[in-house]
C-alpha cells in the first residue's frame, strides 16, 4: 500500500500599502505565497504548484498575481523576506532585542 497526497503551505511575504482594486481604498495588503507539495507517506517531497496573491485587509478582496509581479512589488516597496520591517524594528518599551542586557539602553 502506498500513501500519497498533497500538502499546502502559506507564506506571508510582506504587508504593503496599496490602493485596492476591489474597494478602491488605500489599505494594507498582504502579499502571500502558496506552495503545494507532493507527499509520500506524509513526507513532503517536492513542490508542484506555487501561486502568489495579494489580499486587501479592508475588504478582503484577493487578487492572484504572477511571480514577476510579486518580485516587482517587493522591490518597489523595499520589502524583504521579513515583511519590510528590517532586522532592527522599532523597539517597544519593556522589550529588548535578542542578546541585549536589560541594563543596556
PDB file of N, CA and C in Angstrom, residues 5-98:
ATOM      1  N   UNK A   5      -0.266  12.102  -1.458  1.00  0.00           N
ATOM      2  CA  UNK A   5      -1.222  13.211  -1.462  1.00  0.00           C
ATOM      3  C   UNK A   5      -0.518  14.534  -1.639  1.00  0.00           C
ATOM      4  N   UNK A   6      -1.150  15.597  -1.143  1.00  0.00           N
ATOM      5  CA  UNK A   6      -0.585  16.936  -1.238  1.00  0.00           C
ATOM      6  C   UNK A   6      -0.734  17.646   0.103  1.00  0.00           C
ATOM      7  N   UNK A   7       0.103  18.645   0.295  1.00  0.00           N
ATOM      8  CA  UNK A   7       0.016  19.493   1.479  1.00  0.00           C
ATOM      9  C   UNK A   7       0.328  20.914   1.050  1.00  0.00           C
ATOM     10  N   UNK A   8      -0.486  21.855   1.525  1.00  0.00           N
ATOM     11  CA  UNK A   8      -0.302  23.256   1.170  1.00  0.00           C
ATOM     12  C   UNK A   8       0.378  24.037   2.271  1.00  0.00           C
ATOM     13  N   UNK A   9       1.215  24.977   1.872  1.00  0.00           N
ATOM     14  CA  UNK A   9       1.926  25.860   2.787  1.00  0.00           C
ATOM     15  C   UNK A   9       1.650  27.295   2.356  1.00  0.00           C
ATOM     16  N   UNK A  10       1.350  28.170   3.318  1.00  0.00           N
ATOM     17  CA  UNK A  10       1.057  29.559   3.034  1.00  0.00           C
ATOM     18  C   UNK A  10       2.102  30.422   3.729  1.00  0.00           C
ATOM     19  N   UNK A  11       2.831  31.225   2.937  1.00  0.00           N
ATOM     20  CA  UNK A  11       3.885  32.094   3.458  1.00  0.00           C
ATOM     21  C   UNK A  11       3.480  33.540   3.235  1.00  0.00           C
ATOM     22  N   UNK A  12       3.519  34.347   4.293  1.00  0.00           N
ATOM     23  CA  UNK A  12       3.255  35.779   4.152  1.00  0.00           C
ATOM     24  C   UNK A  12       4.585  36.460   3.861  1.00  0.00           C
ATOM     25  N   UNK A  13       4.708  37.060   2.680  1.00  0.00           N
ATOM     26  CA  UNK A  13       5.963  37.667   2.264  1.00  0.00           C
ATOM     27  C   UNK A  13       6.114  39.098   2.752  1.00  0.00           C
ATOM     28  N   UNK A  14       5.021  39.877   2.736  1.00  0.00           N
ATOM     29  CA  UNK A  14       5.100  41.279   3.128  1.00  0.00           C
ATOM     30  C   UNK A  14       3.708  41.836   3.348  1.00  0.00           C
ATOM     31  N   UNK A  15       3.669  42.988   3.995  1.00  0.00           N
ATOM     32  CA  UNK A  15       2.441  43.767   4.112  1.00  0.00           C
ATOM     33  C   UNK A  15       2.718  45.093   3.423  1.00  0.00           C
ATOM     34  N   UNK A  16       1.969  45.378   2.370  1.00  0.00           N
ATOM     35  CA  UNK A  16       2.200  46.546   1.520  1.00  0.00           C
ATOM     36  C   UNK A  16       0.978  47.457   1.537  1.00  0.00           C
ATOM     37  N   UNK A  17       1.202  48.766   1.467  1.00  0.00           N
ATOM     38  CA  UNK A  17       0.100  49.718   1.376  1.00  0.00           C
ATOM     39  C   UNK A  17      -0.127  50.053  -0.088  1.00  0.00           C
ATOM     40  N   UNK A  18      -1.321  49.739  -0.572  1.00  0.00           N
ATOM     41  CA  UNK A  18      -1.681  49.975  -1.971  1.00  0.00           C
ATOM     42  C   UNK A  18      -3.153  50.369  -2.038  1.00  0.00           C
ATOM     43  N   UNK A  19      -3.573  50.860  -3.206  1.00  0.00           N
ATOM     44  CA  UNK A  19      -4.990  51.129  -3.448  1.00  0.00           C
ATOM     45  C   UNK A  19      -5.619  49.828  -3.918  1.00  0.00           C
ATOM     46  N   UNK A  20      -6.692  49.437  -3.255  1.00  0.00           N
ATOM     47  CA  UNK A  20      -7.346  48.165  -3.563  1.00  0.00           C
ATOM     48  C   UNK A  20      -8.090  48.249  -4.891  1.00  0.00           C
ATOM     49  N   UNK A  21      -7.958  47.207  -5.701  1.00  0.00           N
ATOM     50  CA  UNK A  21      -8.672  47.125  -6.966  1.00  0.00           C
ATOM     51  C   UNK A  21     -10.135  46.773  -6.798  1.00  0.00           C
ATOM     52  N   UNK A  22     -10.508  46.224  -5.645  1.00  0.00           N
ATOM     53  CA  UNK A  22     -11.892  45.833  -5.389  1.00  0.00           C
ATOM     54  C   UNK A  22     -12.701  46.976  -4.779  1.00  0.00           C
ATOM     55  N   UNK A  23     -12.191  47.559  -3.671  1.00  0.00           N
ATOM     56  CA  UNK A  23     -12.974  48.579  -2.960  1.00  0.00           C
ATOM     57  C   UNK A  23     -12.490  50.003  -3.228  1.00  0.00           C
ATOM     58  N   UNK A  24     -11.291  50.172  -3.808  1.00  0.00           N
ATOM     59  CA  UNK A  24     -10.772  51.499  -4.133  1.00  0.00           C
ATOM     60  C   UNK A  24     -10.168  52.242  -2.961  1.00  0.00           C
ATOM     61  N   UNK A  25     -10.056  51.617  -1.804  1.00  0.00           N
ATOM     62  CA  UNK A  25      -9.484  52.267  -0.621  1.00  0.00           C
ATOM     63  C   UNK A  25      -7.982  52.037  -0.547  1.00  0.00           C
ATOM     64  N   UNK A  26      -7.223  53.058  -0.134  1.00  0.00           N
ATOM     65  CA  UNK A  26      -5.803  52.810   0.142  1.00  0.00           C
ATOM     66  C   UNK A  26      -5.698  52.053   1.467  1.00  0.00           C
ATOM     67  N   UNK A  27      -5.250  50.834   1.412  1.00  0.00           N
ATOM     68  CA  UNK A  27      -5.226  49.977   2.598  1.00  0.00           C
ATOM     69  C   UNK A  27      -4.021  49.046   2.541  1.00  0.00           C
ATOM     70  N   UNK A  28      -3.751  48.416   3.656  1.00  0.00           N
ATOM     71  CA  UNK A  28      -2.682  47.424   3.721  1.00  0.00           C
ATOM     72  C   UNK A  28      -3.117  46.169   2.974  1.00  0.00           C
ATOM     73  N   UNK A  29      -2.191  45.594   2.244  1.00  0.00           N
ATOM     74  CA  UNK A  29      -2.420  44.345   1.522  1.00  0.00           C
ATOM     75  C   UNK A  29      -1.349  43.346   1.954  1.00  0.00           C
ATOM     76  N   UNK A  30      -1.747  42.110   2.170  1.00  0.00           N
ATOM     77  CA  UNK A  30      -0.764  41.075   2.467  1.00  0.00           C
ATOM     78  C   UNK A  30      -0.368  40.403   1.158  1.00  0.00           C
ATOM     79  N   UNK A  31       0.918  40.243   0.972  1.00  0.00           N
ATOM     80  CA  UNK A  31       1.446  39.535  -0.187  1.00  0.00           C
ATOM     81  C   UNK A  31       1.771  38.129   0.277  1.00  0.00           C
ATOM     82  N   UNK A  32       1.099  37.145  -0.309  1.00  0.00           N
ATOM     83  CA  UNK A  32       1.230  35.762   0.130  1.00  0.00           C
ATOM     84  C   UNK A  32       1.714  34.850  -0.986  1.00  0.00           C
ATOM     85  N   UNK A  33       2.409  33.807  -0.563  1.00  0.00           N
ATOM     86  CA  UNK A  33       2.890  32.773  -1.492  1.00  0.00           C
ATOM     87  C   UNK A  33       2.326  31.448  -1.009  1.00  0.00           C
ATOM     88  N   UNK A  34       1.603  30.759  -1.876  1.00  0.00           N
ATOM     89  CA  UNK A  34       1.021  29.453  -1.542  1.00  0.00           C
ATOM     90  C   UNK A  34       1.775  28.376  -2.326  1.00  0.00           C
ATOM     91  N   UNK A  35       2.372  27.445  -1.598  1.00  0.00           N
ATOM     92  CA  UNK A  35       3.143  26.352  -2.200  1.00  0.00           C
ATOM     93  C   UNK A  35       2.434  25.042  -1.884  1.00  0.00           C
ATOM     94  N   UNK A  36       2.171  24.251  -2.911  1.00  0.00           N
ATOM     95  CA  UNK A  36       1.574  22.933  -2.737  1.00  0.00           C
ATOM     96  C   UNK A  36       2.644  21.890  -3.040  1.00  0.00           C
ATOM     97  N   UNK A  37       2.860  20.976  -2.087  1.00  0.00           N
ATOM     98  CA  UNK A  37       3.901  19.958  -2.239  1.00  0.00           C
ATOM     99  C   UNK A  37       3.284  18.569  -2.316  1.00  0.00           C
ATOM    100  N   UNK A  38       3.907  17.726  -3.111  1.00  0.00           N
ATOM    101  CA  UNK A  38       3.532  16.314  -3.218  1.00  0.00           C
ATOM    102  C   UNK A  38       4.084  15.592  -2.000  1.00  0.00           C
ATOM    103  N   UNK A  39       3.260  14.752  -1.380  1.00  0.00           N
ATOM    104  CA  UNK A  39       3.704  13.993  -0.212  1.00  0.00           C
ATOM    105  C   UNK A  39       3.629  12.499  -0.487  1.00  0.00           C
ATOM    106  N   UNK A  40       4.575  11.784   0.079  1.00  0.00           N
ATOM    107  CA  UNK A  40       4.606  10.332   0.012  1.00  0.00           C
ATOM    108  C   UNK A  40       4.797   9.827   1.437  1.00  0.00           C
ATOM    109  N   UNK A  41       3.839   9.055   1.921  1.00  0.00           N
ATOM    110  CA  UNK A  41       3.824   8.601   3.307  1.00  0.00           C
ATOM    111  C   UNK A  41       3.922   9.801   4.263  1.00  0.00           C
ATOM    112  N   UNK A  42       3.156  10.864   3.960  1.00  0.00           N
ATOM    113  CA  UNK A  42       3.046  12.076   4.770  1.00  0.00           C
ATOM    114  C   UNK A  42       4.327  12.893   4.837  1.00  0.00           C
ATOM    115  N   UNK A  43       5.289  12.621   3.973  1.00  0.00           N
ATOM    116  CA  UNK A  43       6.534  13.383   3.920  1.00  0.00           C
ATOM    117  C   UNK A  43       6.499  14.256   2.669  1.00  0.00           C
ATOM    118  N   UNK A  44       6.574  15.596   2.836  1.00  0.00           N
ATOM    119  CA  UNK A  44       6.571  16.469   1.654  1.00  0.00           C
ATOM    120  C   UNK A  44       7.867  16.290   0.865  1.00  0.00           C
ATOM    121  N   UNK A  45       7.726  15.994  -0.445  1.00  0.00           N
ATOM    122  CA  UNK A  45       8.902  15.704  -1.254  1.00  0.00           C
ATOM    123  C   UNK A  45       9.320  16.868  -2.144  1.00  0.00           C
ATOM    124  N   UNK A  46       8.407  17.367  -2.968  1.00  0.00           N
ATOM    125  CA  UNK A  46       8.773  18.444  -3.886  1.00  0.00           C
ATOM    126  C   UNK A  46       7.549  19.315  -4.165  1.00  0.00           C
ATOM    127  N   UNK A  47       7.784  20.608  -4.412  1.00  0.00           N
ATOM    128  CA  UNK A  47       6.669  21.499  -4.748  1.00  0.00           C
ATOM    129  C   UNK A  47       6.241  21.293  -6.198  1.00  0.00           C
ATOM    130  N   UNK A  48       4.941  21.287  -6.438  1.00  0.00           N
ATOM    131  CA  UNK A  48       4.490  21.193  -7.819  1.00  0.00           C
ATOM    132  C   UNK A  48       3.581  22.349  -8.203  1.00  0.00           C
ATOM    133  N   UNK A  49       3.269  23.216  -7.252  1.00  0.00           N
ATOM    134  CA  UNK A  49       2.460  24.384  -7.560  1.00  0.00           C
ATOM    135  C   UNK A  49       2.849  25.525  -6.630  1.00  0.00           C
ATOM    136  N   UNK A  50       3.107  26.695  -7.216  1.00  0.00           N
ATOM    137  CA  UNK A  50       3.405  27.897  -6.450  1.00  0.00           C
ATOM    138  C   UNK A  50       2.566  29.025  -7.009  1.00  0.00           C
ATOM    139  N   UNK A  51       1.797  29.687  -6.133  1.00  0.00           N
ATOM    140  CA  UNK A  51       0.933  30.789  -6.553  1.00  0.00           C
ATOM    141  C   UNK A  51       1.144  31.968  -5.623  1.00  0.00           C
ATOM    142  N   UNK A  52       1.013  33.166  -6.175  1.00  0.00           N
ATOM    143  CA  UNK A  52       1.156  34.397  -5.420  1.00  0.00           C
ATOM    144  C   UNK A  52      -0.161  35.157  -5.469  1.00  0.00           C
ATOM    145  N   UNK A  53      -0.474  35.868  -4.368  1.00  0.00           N
ATOM    146  CA  UNK A  53      -1.713  36.643  -4.312  1.00  0.00           C
ATOM    147  C   UNK A  53      -1.543  37.800  -3.342  1.00  0.00           C
ATOM    148  N   UNK A  54      -2.325  38.861  -3.578  1.00  0.00           N
ATOM    149  CA  UNK A  54      -2.430  39.957  -2.626  1.00  0.00           C
ATOM    150  C   UNK A  54      -3.844  39.964  -2.091  1.00  0.00           C
ATOM    151  N   UNK A  55      -3.992  40.307  -0.802  1.00  0.00           N
ATOM    152  CA  UNK A  55      -5.319  40.362  -0.192  1.00  0.00           C
ATOM    153  C   UNK A  55      -5.450  41.668   0.578  1.00  0.00           C
ATOM    154  N   UNK A  56      -6.527  42.383   0.316  1.00  0.00           N
ATOM    155  CA  UNK A  56      -6.826  43.645   0.981  1.00  0.00           C
ATOM    156  C   UNK A  56      -7.271  43.365   2.412  1.00  0.00           C
ATOM    157  N   UNK A  57      -6.701  44.093   3.374  1.00  0.00           N
ATOM    158  CA  UNK A  57      -7.096  43.907   4.766  1.00  0.00           C
ATOM    159  C   UNK A  57      -8.363  44.693   5.094  1.00  0.00           C
ATOM    160  N   UNK A  58      -8.802  45.576   4.189  1.00  0.00           N
ATOM    161  CA  UNK A  58     -10.006  46.367   4.429  1.00  0.00           C
ATOM    162  C   UNK A  58     -11.259  45.605   3.997  1.00  0.00           C
ATOM    163  N   UNK A  59     -11.268  45.132   2.740  1.00  0.00           N
ATOM    164  CA  UNK A  59     -12.471  44.461   2.224  1.00  0.00           C
ATOM    165  C   UNK A  59     -12.311  42.955   2.076  1.00  0.00           C
ATOM    166  N   UNK A  60     -11.070  42.444   2.131  1.00  0.00           N
ATOM    167  CA  UNK A  60     -10.839  41.010   1.999  1.00  0.00           C
ATOM    168  C   UNK A  60     -10.697  40.535   0.568  1.00  0.00           C
ATOM    169  N   UNK A  61     -10.755  41.461  -0.392  1.00  0.00           N
ATOM    170  CA  UNK A  61     -10.614  41.085  -1.803  1.00  0.00           C
ATOM    171  C   UNK A  61      -9.229  40.524  -2.086  1.00  0.00           C
ATOM    172  N   UNK A  62      -9.188  39.441  -2.843  1.00  0.00           N
ATOM    173  CA  UNK A  62      -7.925  38.778  -3.149  1.00  0.00           C
ATOM    174  C   UNK A  62      -7.703  38.761  -4.651  1.00  0.00           C
ATOM    175  N   UNK A  63      -6.441  38.994  -5.054  1.00  0.00           N
ATOM    176  CA  UNK A  63      -6.099  39.014  -6.474  1.00  0.00           C
ATOM    177  C   UNK A  63      -4.866  38.142  -6.694  1.00  0.00           C
ATOM    178  N   UNK A  64      -4.977  37.183  -7.618  1.00  0.00           N
ATOM    179  CA  UNK A  64      -3.846  36.336  -7.982  1.00  0.00           C
ATOM    180  C   UNK A  64      -2.885  37.147  -8.844  1.00  0.00           C
ATOM    181  N   UNK A  65      -1.574  37.023  -8.578  1.00  0.00           N
ATOM    182  CA  UNK A  65      -0.568  37.722  -9.372  1.00  0.00           C
ATOM    183  C   UNK A  65       0.525  36.727  -9.749  1.00  0.00           C
ATOM    184  N   UNK A  66       1.353  37.121 -10.703  1.00  0.00           N
ATOM    185  CA  UNK A  66       2.451  36.257 -11.143  1.00  0.00           C
ATOM    186  C   UNK A  66       3.660  36.438 -10.231  1.00  0.00           C
ATOM    187  N   UNK A  67       4.634  35.545 -10.366  1.00  0.00           N
ATOM    188  CA  UNK A  67       5.863  35.633  -9.574  1.00  0.00           C
ATOM    189  C   UNK A  67       6.601  36.922  -9.890  1.00  0.00           C
ATOM    190  N   UNK A  68       6.622  37.314 -11.158  1.00  0.00           N
ATOM    191  CA  UNK A  68       7.298  38.537 -11.564  1.00  0.00           C
ATOM    192  C   UNK A  68       6.652  39.764 -10.921  1.00  0.00           C
ATOM    193  N   UNK A  69       5.313  39.779 -10.870  1.00  0.00           N
ATOM    194  CA  UNK A  69       4.610  40.887 -10.238  1.00  0.00           C
ATOM    195  C   UNK A  69       4.894  40.922  -8.732  1.00  0.00           C
ATOM    196  N   UNK A  70       4.960  39.766  -8.101  1.00  0.00           N
ATOM    197  CA  UNK A  70       5.263  39.701  -6.670  1.00  0.00           C
ATOM    198  C   UNK A  70       6.672  40.218  -6.398  1.00  0.00           C
ATOM    199  N   UNK A  71       7.635  39.804  -7.222  1.00  0.00           N
ATOM    200  CA  UNK A  71       9.006  40.291  -7.069  1.00  0.00           C
ATOM    201  C   UNK A  71       9.076  41.799  -7.277  1.00  0.00           C
ATOM    202  N   UNK A  72       8.324  42.305  -8.240  1.00  0.00           N
ATOM    203  CA  UNK A  72       8.310  43.737  -8.521  1.00  0.00           C
ATOM    204  C   UNK A  72       7.705  44.511  -7.348  1.00  0.00           C
ATOM    205  N   UNK A  73       6.624  44.008  -6.759  1.00  0.00           N
ATOM    206  CA  UNK A  73       6.015  44.667  -5.599  1.00  0.00           C
ATOM    207  C   UNK A  73       6.984  44.693  -4.419  1.00  0.00           C
ATOM    208  N   UNK A  74       7.689  43.595  -4.184  1.00  0.00           N
ATOM    209  CA  UNK A  74       8.659  43.552  -3.101  1.00  0.00           C
ATOM    210  C   UNK A  74       9.787  44.550  -3.333  1.00  0.00           C
ATOM    211  N   UNK A  75      10.242  44.660  -4.569  1.00  0.00           N
ATOM    212  CA  UNK A  75      11.320  45.598  -4.889  1.00  0.00           C
ATOM    213  C   UNK A  75      10.841  47.054  -4.783  1.00  0.00           C
ATOM    214  N   UNK A  76       9.623  47.348  -5.239  1.00  0.00           N
ATOM    215  CA  UNK A  76       9.096  48.709  -5.196  1.00  0.00           C
ATOM    216  C   UNK A  76       8.928  49.204  -3.776  1.00  0.00           C
ATOM    217  N   UNK A  77       8.442  48.344  -2.905  1.00  0.00           N
ATOM    218  CA  UNK A  77       8.144  48.761  -1.541  1.00  0.00           C
ATOM    219  C   UNK A  77       9.307  48.506  -0.591  1.00  0.00           C
ATOM    220  N   UNK A  78      10.423  48.011  -1.121  1.00  0.00           N
ATOM    221  CA  UNK A  78      11.591  47.789  -0.275  1.00  0.00           C
ATOM    222  C   UNK A  78      11.388  46.712   0.760  1.00  0.00           C
ATOM    223  N   UNK A  79      10.463  45.811   0.516  1.00  0.00           N
ATOM    224  CA  UNK A  79      10.179  44.758   1.488  1.00  0.00           C
ATOM    225  C   UNK A  79      11.045  43.555   1.197  1.00  0.00           C
ATOM    226  N   UNK A  80      11.578  42.972   2.248  1.00  0.00           N
ATOM    227  CA  UNK A  80      12.358  41.752   2.128  1.00  0.00           C
ATOM    228  C   UNK A  80      11.564  40.586   2.676  1.00  0.00           C
ATOM    229  N   UNK A  81      12.228  39.484   2.959  1.00  0.00           N
ATOM    230  CA  UNK A  81      11.522  38.319   3.473  1.00  0.00           C
ATOM    231  C   UNK A  81      10.955  38.524   4.873  1.00  0.00           C
ATOM    232  N   UNK A  82      11.376  39.591   5.567  1.00  0.00           N
ATOM    233  CA  UNK A  82      10.859  39.844   6.912  1.00  0.00           C
ATOM    234  C   UNK A  82       9.694  40.826   6.892  1.00  0.00           C
ATOM    235  N   UNK A  83       9.065  41.007   5.748  1.00  0.00           N
ATOM    236  CA  UNK A  83       7.889  41.856   5.665  1.00  0.00           C
ATOM    237  C   UNK A  83       8.180  43.330   5.567  1.00  0.00           C
ATOM    238  N   UNK A  84       9.411  43.702   5.189  1.00  0.00           N
ATOM    239  CA  UNK A  84       9.737  45.100   5.009  1.00  0.00           C
ATOM    240  C   UNK A  84      10.038  45.833   6.297  1.00  0.00           C
ATOM    241  N   UNK A  85      10.182  45.136   7.398  1.00  0.00           N
ATOM    242  CA  UNK A  85      10.424  45.788   8.669  1.00  0.00           C
ATOM    243  C   UNK A  85      11.904  45.934   8.965  1.00  0.00           C
ATOM    244  N   UNK A  86      12.762  45.247   8.244  1.00  0.00           N
ATOM    245  CA  UNK A  86      14.188  45.315   8.517  1.00  0.00           C
ATOM    246  C   UNK A  86      14.549  44.459   9.720  1.00  0.00           C
ATOM    247  N   UNK A  87      15.833  44.302   9.962  1.00  0.00           N
ATOM    248  CA  UNK A  87      16.276  43.482  11.078  1.00  0.00           C
ATOM    249  C   UNK A  87      16.026  44.162  12.414  1.00  0.00           C
ATOM    250  N   UNK A  88      16.199  45.479  12.492  1.00  0.00           N
ATOM    251  CA  UNK A  88      16.017  46.210  13.728  1.00  0.00           C
ATOM    252  C   UNK A  88      14.740  47.025  13.642  1.00  0.00           C
ATOM    253  N   UNK A  89      13.625  46.473  14.049  1.00  0.00           N
ATOM    254  CA  UNK A  89      12.355  47.177  14.031  1.00  0.00           C
ATOM    255  C   UNK A  89      12.261  48.136  15.202  1.00  0.00           C
ATOM    256  N   UNK A  90      11.204  48.942  15.264  1.00  0.00           N
ATOM    257  CA  UNK A  90      11.051  49.845  16.394  1.00  0.00           C
ATOM    258  C   UNK A  90      10.893  49.048  17.686  1.00  0.00           C
ATOM    259  N   UNK A  91      11.608  49.489  18.698  1.00  0.00           N
ATOM    260  CA  UNK A  91      11.585  48.759  19.958  1.00  0.00           C
ATOM    261  C   UNK A  91      10.518  49.347  20.863  1.00  0.00           C
ATOM    262  N   UNK A  92       9.690  48.469  21.414  1.00  0.00           N
ATOM    263  CA  UNK A  92       8.641  48.903  22.306  1.00  0.00           C
ATOM    264  C   UNK A  92       9.177  48.948  23.733  1.00  0.00           C
ATOM    265  N   UNK A  93       8.643  49.844  24.573  1.00  0.00           N
ATOM    266  CA  UNK A  93       9.099  49.889  25.965  1.00  0.00           C
ATOM    267  C   UNK A  93       8.858  48.545  26.650  1.00  0.00           C
ATOM    268  N   UNK A  94       9.836  48.126  27.426  1.00  0.00           N
ATOM    269  CA  UNK A  94       9.697  46.869  28.152  1.00  0.00           C
ATOM    270  C   UNK A  94      10.188  45.659  27.380  1.00  0.00           C
ATOM    271  N   UNK A  95      10.531  45.829  26.118  1.00  0.00           N
ATOM    272  CA  UNK A  95      11.031  44.726  25.314  1.00  0.00           C
ATOM    273  C   UNK A  95      12.468  45.019  24.936  1.00  0.00           C
ATOM    274  N   UNK A  96      13.246  43.964  24.762  1.00  0.00           N
ATOM    275  CA  UNK A  96      14.639  44.150  24.402  1.00  0.00           C
ATOM    276  C   UNK A  96      14.991  43.294  23.211  1.00  0.00           C
ATOM    277  N   UNK A  97      15.999  43.735  22.486  1.00  0.00           N
ATOM    278  CA  UNK A  97      16.486  42.991  21.342  1.00  0.00           C
ATOM    279  C   UNK A  97      17.205  41.742  21.853  1.00  0.00           C
ATOM    280  N   UNK A  98      17.204  40.636  21.073  1.00  0.00           N
ATOM    281  CA  UNK A  98      17.907  39.429  21.496  1.00  0.00           C
ATOM    282  C   UNK A  98      19.378  39.725  21.714  1.00  0.00           C
TER     283      UNK A  98
END
